[in-house]
Amino acid sequence: MLTLKESAKDIGARVKELRKISDITTKEISSEFNIMEKDYIQYENGEKDVPASILYEIANKFKVDMGLLITGEETRMHIFNVTRAGKGAEVERRKQYKYENLAEKFIHKKAETFIVTVKPKEVENPNTNTHLGQEFNYILEGSLEFYIHNNKIILNEGDSIFFDSTYEHAMKALNNEKAKFLAIII
């Protein structure tokens, strides 16, 4: 099993290879994704984990399945893809969030599916993020404070939210307990 550091290096190397094959500079791609070039270079060098939202945009940009970037294996499942409990490929390991991809081997997906675990953290306002498309989140356990476009919404187990993910958004776990939700990025 790969360590987190090895996994980040492998994902970064695959991203770098796709960018070079496509003859795109780090400056061009970081500008397109609206991120600092220094951060993008750190993603490619495996010095920093690539956020799931950026990995999703990279996969779309280079017209590959996100599973290829995560695992290094060509996606080939086209009828179904079963992911056993707790066995999804980890995508992002920021201190506050853990993403588990639920269909990394399915080819030509029209959406990305994750189980996201949010650890409790004492922050007033968490770092926001944006990405192309839309997103659906269904709270499986715990409670979250969800931030989107100058709004704060409390979501509890069984609640859901569908939103335009091009708007700045973030969430934090409440009650000093972790929270889990199903995220579908379209």
Short mmCIF file of C-alpha atoms in Angstrom, two decimals:
data_model
loop_
_atom_site.label_atom_id
_atom_site.label_comp_id
_atom_site.label_asym_id
_atom_site.label_seq_id
_atom_site.Cartn_x
_atom_site.Cartn_y
_atom_site.Cartn_z
CA MET A 1 0.00 0.00 0.00
CA LEU A 2 1.30 3.47 -0.90
CA THR A 3 1.98 6.04 1.77
CA LEU A 4 0.18 9.38 1.49
CA LYS A 5 3.41 11.02 0.29
CA GLU A 6 3.99 8.36 -2.40
CA SER A 7 0.38 8.66 -3.55
CA ALA A 8 0.67 12.47 -3.90
CA LYS A 9 3.90 12.05 -5.88
CA ASP A 10 2.31 9.47 -8.20
CA ILE A 11 -0.79 11.59 -8.84
CA GLY A 12 1.39 14.67 -9.41
CA ALA A 13 3.60 12.79 -11.88
CA ARG A 14 0.55 11.66 -13.89
CA VAL A 15 -0.84 15.20 -13.96
CA LYS A 16 2.55 16.59 -15.03
CA GLU A 17 2.84 14.03 -17.83
CA LEU A 18 -0.60 14.92 -19.20
CA ARG A 19 0.19 18.64 -19.09
CA LYS A 20 3.52 18.17 -20.89
CA ILE A 21 1.99 15.90 -23.55
CA SER A 22 -0.62 18.59 -24.14
CA ASP A 23 2.13 21.22 -24.47
CA ILE A 24 0.64 23.49 -21.79
CA THR A 25 2.77 25.50 -19.36
CA THR A 26 2.26 25.51 -15.60
CA LYS A 27 1.48 29.22 -15.89
CA GLU A 28 -1.29 28.60 -18.45
CA ILE A 29 -2.95 25.79 -16.52
CA SER A 30 -2.73 27.47 -13.12
CA SER A 31 -4.26 30.60 -14.64
CA GLU A 32 -7.07 28.56 -16.20
CA PHE A 33 -7.85 26.89 -12.84
CA ASN A 34 -7.49 30.20 -11.00
CA ILE A 35 -4.81 28.93 -8.62
CA MET A 36 -1.31 30.15 -7.80
CA GLU A 37 1.33 28.73 -10.17
CA LYS A 38 3.51 27.89 -7.14
CA ASP A 39 0.68 25.73 -5.70
CA TYR A 40 0.12 23.99 -9.04
CA ILE A 41 3.83 23.16 -9.32
CA GLN A 42 3.73 21.73 -5.78
CA TYR A 43 0.81 19.49 -6.86
CA GLU A 44 2.79 18.20 -9.84
CA ASN A 45 5.88 17.59 -7.71
CA GLY A 46 3.87 15.69 -5.10
CA GLU A 47 4.77 18.22 -2.41
CA LYS A 48 1.11 19.03 -1.84
CA ASP A 49 -2.01 16.90 -2.32
CA VAL A 50 -4.11 17.92 -5.31
CA PRO A 51 -7.57 18.98 -4.03
CA ALA A 52 -10.38 16.81 -5.41
CA SER A 53 -11.95 19.84 -7.10
CA ILE A 54 -8.72 20.63 -8.98
CA LEU A 55 -8.17 16.95 -9.84
CA TYR A 56 -11.70 16.90 -11.25
CA GLU A 57 -10.95 19.96 -13.41
CA ILE A 58 -7.63 18.47 -14.58
CA ALA A 59 -9.39 15.23 -15.59
CA ASN A 60 -11.96 17.24 -17.57
CA LYS A 61 -9.29 19.45 -19.15
CA PHE A 62 -7.29 16.47 -20.42
CA LYS A 63 -10.38 14.37 -21.17
CA VAL A 64 -9.38 11.46 -18.92
CA ASP A 65 -11.26 9.75 -16.14
CA MET A 66 -10.36 10.95 -12.67
CA GLY A 67 -9.71 7.30 -11.73
CA LEU A 68 -6.69 7.24 -14.06
CA LEU A 69 -5.18 10.21 -12.22
CA ILE A 70 -5.87 8.65 -8.82
CA THR A 71 -4.82 5.04 -9.45
CA GLY A 72 -2.65 5.16 -12.56
CA GLU A 73 -4.82 2.44 -14.08
CA GLU A 74 -7.02 2.88 -17.11
CA THR A 75 -10.67 2.91 -16.15
CA ARG A 76 -12.42 0.04 -17.89
CA MET A 77 -15.61 -0.80 -16.02
CA HIS A 78 -18.55 0.21 -18.21
CA ILE A 79 -21.54 -1.70 -16.86
CA PHE A 80 -21.01 -1.26 -13.10
CA ASN A 81 -18.37 -0.54 -10.46
CA VAL A 82 -18.70 -1.86 -6.90
CA THR A 83 -16.75 -0.14 -4.12
CA ARG A 84 -16.79 -1.99 -0.81
CA ALA A 85 -17.26 -0.03 2.42
CA GLY A 86 -14.13 1.93 3.27
CA LYS A 87 -12.27 0.70 0.17
CA GLY A 88 -12.70 3.70 -2.16
CA ALA A 89 -9.55 5.40 -3.44
CA GLU A 90 -8.52 8.35 -1.27
CA VAL A 91 -8.29 11.53 -3.29
CA GLU A 92 -7.55 14.36 -0.94
CA ARG A 93 -6.06 14.34 2.52
CA ARG A 94 -6.26 17.89 3.78
CA LYS A 95 -6.22 18.14 7.55
CA GLN A 96 -9.94 18.80 7.69
CA TYR A 97 -11.35 16.65 4.83
CA LYS A 98 -10.92 13.07 3.65
CA TYR A 99 -12.36 12.13 0.23
CA GLU A 100 -13.04 8.53 -0.75
CA ASN A 101 -13.81 8.05 -4.48
CA LEU A 102 -16.63 5.54 -4.92
CA ALA A 103 -16.26 4.75 -8.64
CA GLU A 104 -12.66 5.35 -9.67
CA LYS A 105 -12.65 2.41 -12.12
CA PHE A 106 -15.83 3.27 -14.06
CA ILE A 107 -15.11 4.66 -17.52
CA HIS A 108 -16.72 7.80 -19.01
CA LYS A 109 -18.53 8.85 -15.83
CA LYS A 110 -20.85 11.82 -16.06
CA ALA A 111 -20.33 12.52 -12.33
CA GLU A 112 -17.76 11.89 -9.58
CA THR A 113 -18.96 10.32 -6.33
CA PHE A 114 -17.26 10.57 -2.95
CA ILE A 115 -17.80 9.85 0.71
CA VAL A 116 -16.33 12.91 2.44
CA THR A 117 -15.37 12.91 6.10
CA VAL A 118 -15.00 16.31 7.74
CA LYS A 119 -13.03 16.38 10.98
CA PRO A 120 -13.96 18.92 13.64
CA LYS A 121 -11.64 21.91 13.62
CA GLU A 122 -11.78 25.17 15.49
CA VAL A 123 -11.94 27.71 12.66
CA GLU A 124 -14.34 30.61 12.29
CA ASN A 125 -14.64 30.28 8.50
CA PRO A 126 -13.04 27.34 6.65
CA ASN A 127 -11.13 27.83 3.38
CA THR A 128 -13.52 27.96 0.45
CA ASN A 129 -13.18 26.23 -2.87
CA THR A 130 -14.80 26.37 -6.30
CA HIS A 131 -14.94 24.04 -9.29
CA LEU A 132 -16.87 23.68 -12.49
CA GLY A 133 -20.31 22.14 -12.52
CA GLN A 134 -22.83 21.36 -9.84
CA GLU A 135 -22.67 19.35 -6.64
CA PHE A 136 -25.09 17.34 -4.51
CA ASN A 137 -24.25 16.61 -0.85
CA TYR A 138 -26.28 14.25 1.37
CA ILE A 139 -25.38 14.21 5.08
CA LEU A 140 -24.83 10.64 6.30
CA GLU A 141 -23.76 11.36 9.87
CA GLY A 142 -23.13 14.35 12.09
CA SER A 143 -23.85 18.01 11.40
CA LEU A 144 -22.17 20.53 9.13
CA GLU A 145 -22.19 24.25 8.75
CA PHE A 146 -22.20 24.82 5.00
CA TYR A 147 -20.91 28.09 3.54
CA ILE A 148 -21.89 29.19 0.04
CA HIS A 149 -22.00 32.61 -1.54
CA ASN A 150 -22.31 34.61 1.70
CA ASN A 151 -24.75 32.10 3.23
CA LYS A 152 -24.32 29.78 6.23
CA ILE A 153 -26.62 26.76 6.33
CA ILE A 154 -26.77 24.09 9.05
CA LEU A 155 -27.13 20.58 7.60
CA ASN A 156 -27.91 17.56 9.78
CA GLU A 157 -28.03 13.83 9.15
CA GLY A 158 -30.53 13.15 6.34
CA ASP A 159 -30.38 16.73 4.98
CA SER A 160 -29.08 17.45 1.49
CA ILE A 161 -28.04 20.38 -0.64
CA PHE A 162 -27.68 20.77 -4.41
CA PHE A 163 -25.67 23.80 -5.58
CA ASP A 164 -23.73 25.53 -8.32
CA SER A 165 -20.14 24.69 -7.38
CA THR A 166 -18.68 27.64 -9.29
CA TYR A 167 -19.64 29.68 -6.19
CA GLU A 168 -17.20 29.71 -3.25
CA HIS A 169 -18.19 26.97 -0.82
CA ALA A 170 -16.90 25.13 2.25
CA MET A 171 -18.12 23.29 5.30
CA LYS A 172 -17.10 22.58 8.85
CA ALA A 173 -18.14 19.85 11.25
CA LEU A 174 -20.21 20.95 14.23
CA ASN A 175 -20.54 19.82 17.85
CA ASN A 176 -16.86 18.82 17.96
CA GLU A 177 -17.71 15.58 16.09
CA LYS A 178 -16.76 14.37 12.63
CA ALA A 179 -19.37 14.49 9.91
CA LYS A 180 -19.74 12.36 6.76
CA PHE A 181 -21.58 13.10 3.57
CA LEU A 182 -22.09 11.68 0.11
CA ALA A 183 -20.88 14.16 -2.52
CA ILE A 184 -21.80 13.88 -6.18
CA ILE A 185 -19.96 16.29 -8.48
CA ILE A 186 -21.60 16.76 -11.87
#
